[in-house]
Amino acid sequence: MCLFRDMMSYFPEEVLEHVFDFLTSHRDRNAVSLVCKSWYSLERFSREKVFIGNCYAVNPERLIARFPRVRSLTLKGKPHFADFNLVPHDWGGDVYPWIEAMTKNGINLEELRLKRMLVSDESLELLAKSFPNFKSLVLVSCEGFTTDGLAAIASNCRFLRELDLQENEVDDRKGHWLSCFPDSCTSLVSLNFACLKGEVNVAALERLVARCHNLRSLRVNHAVPLEALQKILVKAPQINDLGTGSFVHDPDSETSKKMKNTLENCKSVRSLSGFLDVNPHCLPAVYPICTDLTSLNLSYAPGIYSNELIKLICHCKKLERLWILDTIGDKGLGAVASTCKELQELRVFPSDLYGADNAAAVTEEGLVSISAGCPKLNSLLYFCQQMTNAALITVAKNCPNFIRFRLCTLNPVIPDAVTNLPLDEGFGAIVQSCKGLKRLSVSGRLTDQVFLYIGMYAEQLEMLSIAFAGDSDKGMLYVLNGCKKLKKLEIRDSPFGNAALLSDMGKYETMRSLWMSSCEVTYGACKTLAEKMPTLNVEIINEGEDQVEASSSPDARHRVEKMYLYRTLVGPRRDAPDFVWTL
Amino acid sequence: MEKIGAGLETELRLGLPGGGGGGGGCEVEKNEKKRVFSEFCGEGEGKVAENKIEVVGWPPVAAYRRKNSGRFSGGGKMYVKVSMDGAPFLRKIDLSMHEGYSELVNALEQLFGCFGNIGETGEALKEEDECAYVPIYEDKDEDWMLLGDVPWQMFSETCKRLRIMKREDAANGFGLHAKDLLKGLSNED
């Protein structure tokens, strides 16, 4: 160690900093900062991008104290299961304190990326007015703001390059936020407002696009009709990521022909999405750009049937990423398998959530075809009607490179469709074959056995989602004991209880978080865990039928409906609403 | 054929895998620790029964996606006319944009600017309720129904139009009819 230090001291700090510059991953930087005190110090002053996977693991003050030169901040708020309405809206994750603290401390913020956070208009206004060099705002699955907040961003951020709104719940005040971009704004590179519900000033959009010569990514919302998009694209032939709005017109009309010609001229488009409303007969207009397309997202496109999808996809030989609805059917997936040899990521979403039309869904057949035809496949999200162990075993053999594997059977406890056995063996094959697997979601009828396999083989697993699975505490124990790299574990409606929860409390310090809902853990066990582990926040969400009177202390044997625990450096959070108890 | 409306949590239980042989569909386990889908009893081959259970958050599709994909065959939009007693003109509302009765009532209140005044579902007819209005809808059979009795999905598929009725009219509905009847009778005398 001494020798090492002496050697390192031959390098002046500037050189080390320069070396650190090449480290882009925050994990690498974290590792580097642990080497020795001088590296820690050097690294913290040179770090510009900070990633905080759980906004309650630290607080703004600590962020600023350690990384005073931070320019780009990524924050994540609510736990993942919040996406499925399992977490009340006002649970927390407000970005305001972060923005406020950075303002007060003279941070030169340029980029803010938020996921599942609460973002108010006040936050956006403060952001817009406080950071003169602000360049990039990316909001994913956030809520709490309106188009007024967007207007503040548009008006005040003079060097804005990126405004990317993905799947947010935005209250559309029908103001003219787009018109708030001043004429002097020419810096936009990426503009995505597909999730907005209201009207936009199409003329203002056209002018904005025309003056932003560096625009590479444009995703419009439902309110931008085909005619308007065509005119806009004439001004932006350099675009490489396009999200259409409403793609509806008479396919024989002049407008449709113009659209086809315009798209032929957009030779750089590599990513296509949108079609928030679509006349399938208009789809041929996009065939010219299909040849070089690497990413296609039709998962929000209603009413395109299998044949039309197949016709479109047959043009997309270079596709690497495909997001689609299960209306494509097994037959359509067969076509994908024959055409898209470069495919790496596939997501098949359910088109009908209430089971009225089962014919639309995909089965294990589609998945097997894909695995056979697309050997580069490494990321999967697959909602299916049914599955078999044999299919999963075949998939595991064909595609050993999975990094993300998420399977969701529409019936969460459906067994193997042929043998009626649990799907343990199938998932077991996946974890055994895919040595690089980092994320896994299991479904279907599953016993403790599948967790034995996961614990045994899934050495790189970082995130595991479990629902309606397992028989006993053993299942959860296999996972906690076996998966050394586990960071996030989320479990619902499974018979795991106190013995599993308390067996290795130190494990949770190595993880970001654990979510357990509708399991068998009791109030007493959660309290014990909280008492023994001061570096964890153990939160109980207390609401609905299960609600206990705040004044009375619940019985230790009382089953806890929703528990969320996470490691933290800063103790219990002070903004927890009434229904969240930190034990 | 039970269908539980979205938003109500079912008690779910898993059956043990059938020991090798048939009947693997579903054996209801008495053991309190197990969870089993009692409704998913297989028919011999363990095929999924036609009836589906709506479980909170399953399938795990993000709330945003649920609201924004055309959920019903044909592309999704389900605009119905809404009339409100006393309002000069009708409005239209897209039922597919909402996931439940509370959301719908909120949206109606926003549409007509009468916050807190529309009674939610069956509670609206109680005397103690302060709400001035009662929401009703016309179904496929052309009957006027009180909002809230049936599961949300069934409602949104059968609702043809909505009316926000004054509570007095709703409460006195029968009374009015009876009075008219009596008037009619007395006139005929």
mmCIF file with all atom_site columns, N, CA, C and O in Angstrom, chain A residues 83-84 195 197 299-300 349 354 383 409-414 422 445 467-468 492 495 518 520 559, chain B residues 12 14 17 24-25 33 35 37 40 48 55-58 60-66 68 71 75 153:
data_model
loop_
_atom_site.group_PDB
_atom_site.id
_atom_site.type_symbol
_atom_site.label_atom_id
_atom_site.label_alt_id
_atom_site.label_comp_id
_atom_site.label_asym_id
_atom_site.label_entity_id
_atom_site.label_seq_id
_atom_site.pdbx_PDB_ins_code
_atom_site.Cartn_x
_atom_site.Cartn_y
_atom_site.Cartn_z
_atom_site.occupancy
_atom_site.B_iso_or_equiv
_atom_site.pdbx_formal_charge
_atom_site.auth_seq_id
_atom_site.auth_comp_id
_atom_site.auth_asym_id
_atom_site.auth_atom_id
_atom_site.pdbx_PDB_model_num
ATOM 1   N N  . ASP A 1 83  ? -45.620 1.904   -10.246 1.00 0.00 ? 83  ASP A N  1
ATOM 2   C CA . ASP A 1 83  ? -46.152 1.905   -11.616 1.00 0.00 ? 83  ASP A CA 1
ATOM 3   C C  . ASP A 1 83  ? -47.472 1.152   -11.698 1.00 0.00 ? 83  ASP A C  1
ATOM 4   O O  . ASP A 1 83  ? -48.262 1.387   -12.605 1.00 0.00 ? 83  ASP A O  1
ATOM 5   N N  . PHE A 1 84  ? -47.673 0.209   -10.785 1.00 0.00 ? 84  PHE A N  1
ATOM 6   C CA . PHE A 1 84  ? -48.846 -0.646  -10.867 1.00 0.00 ? 84  PHE A CA 1
ATOM 7   C C  . PHE A 1 84  ? -49.869 -0.287  -9.800  1.00 0.00 ? 84  PHE A C  1
ATOM 8   O O  . PHE A 1 84  ? -50.612 -1.131  -9.312  1.00 0.00 ? 84  PHE A O  1
ATOM 9   N N  . CYS A 1 195 ? -46.339 12.513  -24.382 1.00 0.00 ? 195 CYS A N  1
ATOM 10  C CA . CYS A 1 195 ? -47.280 12.162  -23.310 1.00 0.00 ? 195 CYS A CA 1
ATOM 11  C C  . CYS A 1 195 ? -48.261 13.273  -22.984 1.00 0.00 ? 195 CYS A C  1
ATOM 12  O O  . CYS A 1 195 ? -49.136 13.097  -22.137 1.00 0.00 ? 195 CYS A O  1
ATOM 13  N N  . LYS A 1 197 ? -51.480 15.616  -23.304 1.00 0.00 ? 197 LYS A N  1
ATOM 14  C CA . LYS A 1 197 ? -52.780 15.279  -23.851 1.00 0.00 ? 197 LYS A CA 1
ATOM 15  C C  . LYS A 1 197 ? -53.382 16.391  -24.691 1.00 0.00 ? 197 LYS A C  1
ATOM 16  O O  . LYS A 1 197 ? -54.276 16.158  -25.486 1.00 0.00 ? 197 LYS A O  1
ATOM 17  N N  . SER A 1 299 ? -46.026 0.219   -29.534 1.00 0.00 ? 299 SER A N  1
ATOM 18  C CA . SER A 1 299 ? -46.794 -0.308  -28.409 1.00 0.00 ? 299 SER A CA 1
ATOM 19  C C  . SER A 1 299 ? -47.933 0.602   -27.984 1.00 0.00 ? 299 SER A C  1
ATOM 20  O O  . SER A 1 299 ? -48.772 0.216   -27.186 1.00 0.00 ? 299 SER A O  1
ATOM 21  N N  . TYR A 1 300 ? -47.948 1.824   -28.505 1.00 0.00 ? 300 TYR A N  1
ATOM 22  C CA . TYR A 1 300 ? -49.080 2.699   -28.216 1.00 0.00 ? 300 TYR A CA 1
ATOM 23  C C  . TYR A 1 300 ? -49.987 2.869   -29.416 1.00 0.00 ? 300 TYR A C  1
ATOM 24  O O  . TYR A 1 300 ? -50.863 3.729   -29.430 1.00 0.00 ? 300 TYR A O  1
ATOM 25  N N  . PHE A 1 349 ? -46.350 -6.121  -25.323 1.00 0.00 ? 349 PHE A N  1
ATOM 26  C CA . PHE A 1 349 ? -47.293 -5.664  -24.310 1.00 0.00 ? 349 PHE A CA 1
ATOM 27  C C  . PHE A 1 349 ? -48.685 -6.220  -24.582 1.00 0.00 ? 349 PHE A C  1
ATOM 28  O O  . PHE A 1 349 ? -49.049 -6.451  -25.741 1.00 0.00 ? 349 PHE A O  1
ATOM 29  N N  . TYR A 1 354 ? -58.321 -6.731  -20.121 1.00 0.00 ? 354 TYR A N  1
ATOM 30  C CA . TYR A 1 354 ? -59.423 -7.279  -19.353 1.00 0.00 ? 354 TYR A CA 1
ATOM 31  C C  . TYR A 1 354 ? -59.935 -8.597  -19.886 1.00 0.00 ? 354 TYR A C  1
ATOM 32  O O  . TYR A 1 354 ? -60.987 -9.045  -19.524 1.00 0.00 ? 354 TYR A O  1
ATOM 33  N N  . PHE A 1 383 ? -45.442 -10.327 -22.319 1.00 0.00 ? 383 PHE A N  1
ATOM 34  C CA . PHE A 1 383 ? -46.727 -10.624 -21.700 1.00 0.00 ? 383 PHE A CA 1
ATOM 35  C C  . PHE A 1 383 ? -47.393 -11.692 -22.555 1.00 0.00 ? 383 PHE A C  1
ATOM 36  O O  . PHE A 1 383 ? -47.606 -11.483 -23.746 1.00 0.00 ? 383 PHE A O  1
ATOM 37  N N  . THR A 1 409 ? -47.073 -13.818 -17.376 1.00 0.00 ? 409 THR A N  1
ATOM 38  C CA . THR A 1 409 ? -48.229 -14.543 -17.858 1.00 0.00 ? 409 THR A CA 1
ATOM 39  C C  . THR A 1 409 ? -49.471 -13.764 -17.440 1.00 0.00 ? 409 THR A C  1
ATOM 40  O O  . THR A 1 409 ? -49.547 -13.259 -16.317 1.00 0.00 ? 409 THR A O  1
ATOM 41  N N  . LEU A 1 410 ? -50.438 -13.651 -18.331 1.00 0.00 ? 410 LEU A N  1
ATOM 42  C CA . LEU A 1 410 ? -51.614 -12.836 -18.022 1.00 0.00 ? 410 LEU A CA 1
ATOM 43  C C  . LEU A 1 410 ? -52.368 -13.379 -16.814 1.00 0.00 ? 410 LEU A C  1
ATOM 44  O O  . LEU A 1 410 ? -52.944 -12.625 -16.031 1.00 0.00 ? 410 LEU A O  1
ATOM 45  N N  . ASN A 1 411 ? -52.371 -14.671 -16.656 1.00 0.00 ? 411 ASN A N  1
ATOM 46  C CA . ASN A 1 411 ? -52.835 -15.282 -15.427 1.00 0.00 ? 411 ASN A CA 1
ATOM 47  C C  . ASN A 1 411 ? -51.596 -15.513 -14.570 1.00 0.00 ? 411 ASN A C  1
ATOM 48  O O  . ASN A 1 411 ? -50.748 -16.315 -14.943 1.00 0.00 ? 411 ASN A O  1
ATOM 49  N N  . PRO A 1 412 ? -51.479 -14.829 -13.447 1.00 0.00 ? 412 PRO A N  1
ATOM 50  C CA . PRO A 1 412 ? -50.203 -14.853 -12.726 1.00 0.00 ? 412 PRO A CA 1
ATOM 51  C C  . PRO A 1 412 ? -49.797 -16.202 -12.154 1.00 0.00 ? 412 PRO A C  1
ATOM 52  O O  . PRO A 1 412 ? -48.635 -16.379 -11.799 1.00 0.00 ? 412 PRO A O  1
ATOM 53  N N  . VAL A 1 413 ? -50.750 -17.151 -12.070 1.00 0.00 ? 413 VAL A N  1
ATOM 54  C CA . VAL A 1 413 ? -50.378 -18.445 -11.488 1.00 0.00 ? 413 VAL A CA 1
ATOM 55  C C  . VAL A 1 413 ? -50.615 -19.604 -12.449 1.00 0.00 ? 413 VAL A C  1
ATOM 56  O O  . VAL A 1 413 ? -50.796 -20.738 -12.036 1.00 0.00 ? 413 VAL A O  1
ATOM 57  N N  . ILE A 1 414 ? -50.590 -19.306 -13.708 1.00 0.00 ? 414 ILE A N  1
ATOM 58  C CA . ILE A 1 414 ? -50.859 -20.359 -14.688 1.00 0.00 ? 414 ILE A CA 1
ATOM 59  C C  . ILE A 1 414 ? -49.692 -21.341 -14.742 1.00 0.00 ? 414 ILE A C  1
ATOM 60  O O  . ILE A 1 414 ? -48.524 -20.945 -14.728 1.00 0.00 ? 414 ILE A O  1
ATOM 61  N N  . PRO A 1 422 ? -45.465 -26.699 -12.415 1.00 0.00 ? 422 PRO A N  1
ATOM 62  C CA . PRO A 1 422 ? -45.005 -25.326 -12.245 1.00 0.00 ? 422 PRO A CA 1
ATOM 63  C C  . PRO A 1 422 ? -43.919 -24.998 -13.261 1.00 0.00 ? 422 PRO A C  1
ATOM 64  O O  . PRO A 1 422 ? -43.329 -25.891 -13.869 1.00 0.00 ? 422 PRO A O  1
ATOM 65  N N  . ARG A 1 445 ? -47.232 -20.362 -12.303 1.00 0.00 ? 445 ARG A N  1
ATOM 66  C CA . ARG A 1 445 ? -47.185 -21.119 -11.047 1.00 0.00 ? 445 ARG A CA 1
ATOM 67  C C  . ARG A 1 445 ? -45.747 -21.487 -10.734 1.00 0.00 ? 445 ARG A C  1
ATOM 68  O O  . ARG A 1 445 ? -45.049 -22.095 -11.548 1.00 0.00 ? 445 ARG A O  1
ATOM 69  N N  . ALA A 1 467 ? -44.097 -12.340 -7.975  1.00 0.00 ? 467 ALA A N  1
ATOM 70  C CA . ALA A 1 467 ? -45.516 -12.123 -7.682  1.00 0.00 ? 467 ALA A CA 1
ATOM 71  C C  . ALA A 1 467 ? -46.234 -13.460 -7.642  1.00 0.00 ? 467 ALA A C  1
ATOM 72  O O  . ALA A 1 467 ? -46.076 -14.260 -8.544  1.00 0.00 ? 467 ALA A O  1
ATOM 73  N N  . PHE A 1 468 ? -47.007 -13.680 -6.605  1.00 0.00 ? 468 PHE A N  1
ATOM 74  C CA . PHE A 1 468 ? -47.832 -14.881 -6.482  1.00 0.00 ? 468 PHE A CA 1
ATOM 75  C C  . PHE A 1 468 ? -46.995 -16.144 -6.643  1.00 0.00 ? 468 PHE A C  1
ATOM 76  O O  . PHE A 1 468 ? -47.380 -17.071 -7.356  1.00 0.00 ? 468 PHE A O  1
ATOM 77  N N  . ARG A 1 492 ? -44.619 -9.428  -4.257  1.00 0.00 ? 492 ARG A N  1
ATOM 78  C CA . ARG A 1 492 ? -46.014 -9.199  -3.877  1.00 0.00 ? 492 ARG A CA 1
ATOM 79  C C  . ARG A 1 492 ? -46.771 -10.520 -3.826  1.00 0.00 ? 492 ARG A C  1
ATOM 80  O O  . ARG A 1 492 ? -46.472 -11.442 -4.586  1.00 0.00 ? 492 ARG A O  1
ATOM 81  N N  . PRO A 1 495 ? -46.011 -16.104 -0.107  1.00 0.00 ? 495 PRO A N  1
ATOM 82  C CA . PRO A 1 495 ? -46.064 -16.536 1.306   1.00 0.00 ? 495 PRO A CA 1
ATOM 83  C C  . PRO A 1 495 ? -44.722 -16.462 2.016   1.00 0.00 ? 495 PRO A C  1
ATOM 84  O O  . PRO A 1 495 ? -44.297 -17.415 2.650   1.00 0.00 ? 495 PRO A O  1
ATOM 85  N N  . SER A 1 518 ? -48.519 -7.691  0.549   1.00 0.00 ? 518 SER A N  1
ATOM 86  C CA . SER A 1 518 ? -49.407 -8.853  0.621   1.00 0.00 ? 518 SER A CA 1
ATOM 87  C C  . SER A 1 518 ? -48.625 -10.138 0.833   1.00 0.00 ? 518 SER A C  1
ATOM 88  O O  . SER A 1 518 ? -48.912 -11.168 0.226   1.00 0.00 ? 518 SER A O  1
ATOM 89  N N  . GLU A 1 520 ? -46.332 -12.325 4.185   1.00 0.00 ? 520 GLU A N  1
ATOM 90  C CA . GLU A 1 520 ? -46.693 -12.770 5.535   1.00 0.00 ? 520 GLU A CA 1
ATOM 91  C C  . GLU A 1 520 ? -45.886 -12.088 6.623   1.00 0.00 ? 520 GLU A C  1
ATOM 92  O O  . GLU A 1 520 ? -45.841 -12.553 7.757   1.00 0.00 ? 520 GLU A O  1
ATOM 93  N N  . ARG A 1 559 ? -50.427 -8.512  10.386  1.00 0.00 ? 559 ARG A N  1
ATOM 94  C CA . ARG A 1 559 ? -49.732 -8.653  9.110   1.00 0.00 ? 559 ARG A CA 1
ATOM 95  C C  . ARG A 1 559 ? -49.593 -7.285  8.443   1.00 0.00 ? 559 ARG A C  1
ATOM 96  O O  . ARG A 1 559 ? -50.525 -6.485  8.432   1.00 0.00 ? 559 ARG A O  1
ATOM 97  N N  . LEU B 2 12  ? -56.010 -13.656 -3.010  1.00 0.00 ? 12  LEU B N  1
ATOM 98  C CA . LEU B 2 12  ? -55.485 -14.593 -3.979  1.00 0.00 ? 12  LEU B CA 1
ATOM 99  C C  . LEU B 2 12  ? -54.737 -15.700 -3.298  1.00 0.00 ? 12  LEU B C  1
ATOM 100 O O  . LEU B 2 12  ? -53.997 -15.465 -2.355  1.00 0.00 ? 12  LEU B O  1
ATOM 101 N N  . LEU B 2 14  ? -52.536 -19.461 -4.006  1.00 0.00 ? 14  LEU B N  1
ATOM 102 C CA . LEU B 2 14  ? -51.906 -20.374 -4.961  1.00 0.00 ? 14  LEU B CA 1
ATOM 103 C C  . LEU B 2 14  ? -52.180 -21.796 -4.563  1.00 0.00 ? 14  LEU B C  1
ATOM 104 O O  . LEU B 2 14  ? -52.091 -22.136 -3.401  1.00 0.00 ? 14  LEU B O  1
ATOM 105 N N  . PRO B 2 17  ? -48.775 -27.421 -6.787  1.00 0.00 ? 17  PRO B N  1
ATOM 106 C CA . PRO B 2 17  ? -48.777 -28.092 -8.090  1.00 0.00 ? 17  PRO B CA 1
ATOM 107 C C  . PRO B 2 17  ? -49.353 -29.478 -7.932  1.00 0.00 ? 17  PRO B C  1
ATOM 108 O O  . PRO B 2 17  ? -49.128 -30.141 -6.921  1.00 0.00 ? 17  PRO B O  1
ATOM 109 N N  . GLY B 2 24  ? -54.364 -31.105 -11.978 1.00 0.00 ? 24  GLY B N  1
ATOM 110 C CA . GLY B 2 24  ? -53.375 -30.131 -11.530 1.00 0.00 ? 24  GLY B CA 1
ATOM 111 C C  . GLY B 2 24  ? -53.912 -28.722 -11.516 1.00 0.00 ? 24  GLY B C  1
ATOM 112 O O  . GLY B 2 24  ? -53.300 -27.828 -11.001 1.00 0.00 ? 24  GLY B O  1
ATOM 113 N N  . GLY B 2 25  ? -55.074 -28.571 -12.099 1.00 0.00 ? 25  GLY B N  1
ATOM 114 C CA . GLY B 2 25  ? -55.617 -27.214 -12.203 1.00 0.00 ? 25  GLY B CA 1
ATOM 115 C C  . GLY B 2 25  ? -55.607 -26.486 -10.891 1.00 0.00 ? 25  GLY B C  1
ATOM 116 O O  . GLY B 2 25  ? -54.881 -25.545 -10.687 1.00 0.00 ? 25  GLY B O  1
ATOM 117 N N  . LYS B 2 33  ? -51.429 -20.122 4.985   1.00 0.00 ? 33  LYS B N  1
ATOM 118 C CA . LYS B 2 33  ? -50.229 -19.483 4.468   1.00 0.00 ? 33  LYS B CA 1
ATOM 119 C C  . LYS B 2 33  ? -50.170 -19.507 2.951   1.00 0.00 ? 33  LYS B C  1
ATOM 120 O O  . LYS B 2 33  ? -49.481 -18.732 2.343   1.00 0.00 ? 33  LYS B O  1
ATOM 121 N N  . ARG B 2 35  ? -51.431 -19.228 -0.970  1.00 0.00 ? 35  ARG B N  1
ATOM 122 C CA . ARG B 2 35  ? -52.333 -18.350 -1.697  1.00 0.00 ? 35  ARG B CA 1
ATOM 123 C C  . ARG B 2 35  ? -52.745 -19.056 -2.978  1.00 0.00 ? 35  ARG B C  1
ATOM 124 O O  . ARG B 2 35  ? -51.928 -19.601 -3.685  1.00 0.00 ? 35  ARG B O  1
ATOM 125 N N  . PHE B 2 37  ? -55.518 -19.144 -6.448  1.00 0.00 ? 37  PHE B N  1
ATOM 126 C CA . PHE B 2 37  ? -56.584 -18.575 -7.245  1.00 0.00 ? 37  PHE B CA 1
ATOM 127 C C  . PHE B 2 37  ? -57.737 -19.544 -7.254  1.00 0.00 ? 37  PHE B C  1
ATOM 128 O O  . PHE B 2 37  ? -57.798 -20.431 -8.083  1.00 0.00 ? 37  PHE B O  1
ATOM 129 N N  . PHE B 2 40  ? -59.563 -19.924 -10.519 1.00 0.00 ? 40  PHE B N  1
ATOM 130 C CA . PHE B 2 40  ? -58.937 -20.444 -11.720 1.00 0.00 ? 40  PHE B CA 1
ATOM 131 C C  . PHE B 2 40  ? -58.955 -21.961 -11.792 1.00 0.00 ? 40  PHE B C  1
ATOM 132 O O  . PHE B 2 40  ? -58.051 -22.565 -12.324 1.00 0.00 ? 40  PHE B O  1
ATOM 133 N N  . VAL B 2 48  ? -57.015 -22.407 -18.545 1.00 0.00 ? 48  VAL B N  1
ATOM 134 C CA . VAL B 2 48  ? -57.524 -21.244 -17.812 1.00 0.00 ? 48  VAL B CA 1
ATOM 135 C C  . VAL B 2 48  ? -59.005 -21.085 -18.083 1.00 0.00 ? 48  VAL B C  1
ATOM 136 O O  . VAL B 2 48  ? -59.439 -21.162 -19.205 1.00 0.00 ? 48  VAL B O  1
ATOM 137 N N  . VAL B 2 55  ? -57.149 -8.123  -10.723 1.00 0.00 ? 55  VAL B N  1
ATOM 138 C CA . VAL B 2 55  ? -56.331 -7.981  -9.536  1.00 0.00 ? 55  VAL B CA 1
ATOM 139 C C  . VAL B 2 55  ? -55.630 -6.642  -9.615  1.00 0.00 ? 55  VAL B C  1
ATOM 140 O O  . VAL B 2 55  ? -55.181 -6.254  -10.688 1.00 0.00 ? 55  VAL B O  1
ATOM 141 N N  . VAL B 2 56  ? -55.515 -5.966  -8.473  1.00 0.00 ? 56  VAL B N  1
ATOM 142 C CA . VAL B 2 56  ? -54.809 -4.689  -8.497  1.00 0.00 ? 56  VAL B CA 1
ATOM 143 C C  . VAL B 2 56  ? -53.403 -4.898  -9.024  1.00 0.00 ? 56  VAL B C  1
ATOM 144 O O  . VAL B 2 56  ? -52.651 -5.715  -8.520  1.00 0.00 ? 56  VAL B O  1
ATOM 145 N N  . GLY B 2 57  ? -53.053 -4.170  -10.055 1.00 0.00 ? 57  GLY B N  1
ATOM 146 C CA . GLY B 2 57  ? -51.687 -4.189  -10.556 1.00 0.00 ? 57  GLY B CA 1
ATOM 147 C C  . GLY B 2 57  ? -51.281 -5.419  -11.334 1.00 0.00 ? 57  GLY B C  1
ATOM 148 O O  . GLY B 2 57  ? -50.100 -5.653  -11.546 1.00 0.00 ? 57  GLY B O  1
ATOM 149 N N  . TRP B 2 58  ? -52.240 -6.237  -11.788 1.00 0.00 ? 58  TRP B N  1
ATOM 150 C CA . TRP B 2 58  ? -51.862 -7.372  -12.637 1.00 0.00 ? 58  TRP B CA 1
ATOM 151 C C  . TRP B 2 58  ? -52.751 -7.404  -13.875 1.00 0.00 ? 58  TRP B C  1
ATOM 152 O O  . TRP B 2 58  ? -53.941 -7.246  -13.753 1.00 0.00 ? 58  TRP B O  1
ATOM 153 N N  . PRO B 2 60  ? -48.802 -6.589  -14.775 1.00 0.00 ? 60  PRO B N  1
ATOM 154 C CA . PRO B 2 60  ? -48.031 -5.410  -14.366 1.00 0.00 ? 60  PRO B CA 1
ATOM 155 C C  . PRO B 2 60  ? -47.724 -4.493  -15.535 1.00 0.00 ? 60  PRO B C  1
ATOM 156 O O  . PRO B 2 60  ? -46.608 -4.421  -16.027 1.00 0.00 ? 60  PRO B O  1
ATOM 157 N N  . VAL B 2 61  ? -48.748 -3.787  -15.938 1.00 0.00 ? 61  VAL B N  1
ATOM 158 C CA . VAL B 2 61  ? -48.605 -2.793  -16.986 1.00 0.00 ? 61  VAL B CA 1
ATOM 159 C C  . VAL B 2 61  ? -48.658 -1.435  -16.315 1.00 0.00 ? 61  VAL B C  1
ATOM 160 O O  . VAL B 2 61  ? -49.540 -1.189  -15.499 1.00 0.00 ? 61  VAL B O  1
ATOM 161 N N  . ALA B 2 62  ? -47.736 -0.562  -16.631 1.00 0.00 ? 62  ALA B N  1
ATOM 162 C CA . ALA B 2 62  ? -47.661 0.740   -15.969 1.00 0.00 ? 62  ALA B CA 1
ATOM 163 C C  . ALA B 2 62  ? -48.972 1.498   -16.124 1.00 0.00 ? 62  ALA B C  1
ATOM 164 O O  . ALA B 2 62  ? -49.615 1.450   -17.169 1.00 0.00 ? 62  ALA B O  1
ATOM 165 N N  . ALA B 2 63  ? -49.339 2.209   -15.070 1.00 0.00 ? 63  ALA B N  1
ATOM 166 C CA . ALA B 2 63  ? -50.596 2.948   -15.056 1.00 0.00 ? 63  ALA B CA 1
ATOM 167 C C  . ALA B 2 63  ? -50.701 3.879   -16.257 1.00 0.00 ? 63  ALA B C  1
ATOM 168 O O  . ALA B 2 63  ? -51.762 4.001   -16.881 1.00 0.00 ? 63  ALA B O  1
ATOM 169 N N  . TYR B 2 64  ? -49.604 4.524   -16.614 1.00 0.00 ? 64  TYR B N  1
ATOM 170 C CA . TYR B 2 64  ? -49.617 5.422   -17.763 1.00 0.00 ? 64  TYR B CA 1
ATOM 171 C C  . TYR B 2 64  ? -50.010 4.661   -19.019 1.00 0.00 ? 64  TYR B C  1
ATOM 172 O O  . TYR B 2 64  ? -50.822 5.099   -19.826 1.00 0.00 ? 64  TYR B O  1
ATOM 173 N N  . ARG B 2 65  ? -49.428 3.492   -19.196 1.00 0.00 ? 65  ARG B N  1
ATOM 174 C CA . ARG B 2 65  ? -49.692 2.707   -20.393 1.00 0.00 ? 65  ARG B CA 1
ATOM 175 C C  . ARG B 2 65  ? -51.140 2.236   -20.411 1.00 0.00 ? 65  ARG B C  1
ATOM 176 O O  . ARG B 2 65  ? -51.792 2.230   -21.439 1.00 0.00 ? 65  ARG B O  1
ATOM 177 N N  . ARG B 2 66  ? -51.651 1.851   -19.256 1.00 0.00 ? 66  ARG B N  1
ATOM 178 C CA . ARG B 2 66  ? -53.045 1.414   -19.188 1.00 0.00 ? 66  ARG B CA 1
ATOM 179 C C  . ARG B 2 66  ? -53.985 2.502   -19.657 1.00 0.00 ? 66  ARG B C  1
ATOM 180 O O  . ARG B 2 66  ? -54.945 2.266   -20.368 1.00 0.00 ? 66  ARG B O  1
ATOM 181 N N  . ASN B 2 68  ? -53.301 4.960   -21.605 1.00 0.00 ? 68  ASN B N  1
ATOM 182 C CA . ASN B 2 68  ? -53.033 5.548   -22.911 1.00 0.00 ? 68  ASN B CA 1
ATOM 183 C C  . ASN B 2 68  ? -52.958 4.593   -24.079 1.00 0.00 ? 68  ASN B C  1
ATOM 184 O O  . ASN B 2 68  ? -52.676 5.015   -25.192 1.00 0.00 ? 68  ASN B O  1
ATOM 185 N N  . ARG B 2 71  ? -57.543 0.483   -25.099 1.00 0.00 ? 71  ARG B N  1
ATOM 186 C CA . ARG B 2 71  ? -57.709 -0.771  -24.386 1.00 0.00 ? 71  ARG B CA 1
ATOM 187 C C  . ARG B 2 71  ? -58.795 -1.638  -24.977 1.00 0.00 ? 71  ARG B C  1
ATOM 188 O O  . ARG B 2 71  ? -58.852 -2.816  -24.786 1.00 0.00 ? 71  ARG B O  1
ATOM 189 N N  . GLY B 2 75  ? -59.464 0.577   -30.977 1.00 0.00 ? 75  GLY B N  1
ATOM 190 C CA . GLY B 2 75  ? -58.673 1.786   -30.841 1.00 0.00 ? 75  GLY B CA 1
ATOM 191 C C  . GLY B 2 75  ? -58.969 2.655   -29.652 1.00 0.00 ? 75  GLY B C  1
ATOM 192 O O  . GLY B 2 75  ? -58.269 3.613   -29.417 1.00 0.00 ? 75  GLY B O  1
ATOM 193 N N  . GLN B 2 153 ? -65.516 -1.738  -15.641 1.00 0.00 ? 153 GLN B N  1
ATOM 194 C CA . GLN B 2 153 ? -65.352 -2.121  -17.042 1.00 0.00 ? 153 GLN B CA 1
ATOM 195 C C  . GLN B 2 153 ? -66.697 -2.410  -17.691 1.00 0.00 ? 153 GLN B C  1
ATOM 196 O O  . GLN B 2 153 ? -66.953 -2.015  -18.827 1.00 0.00 ? 153 GLN B O  1
#
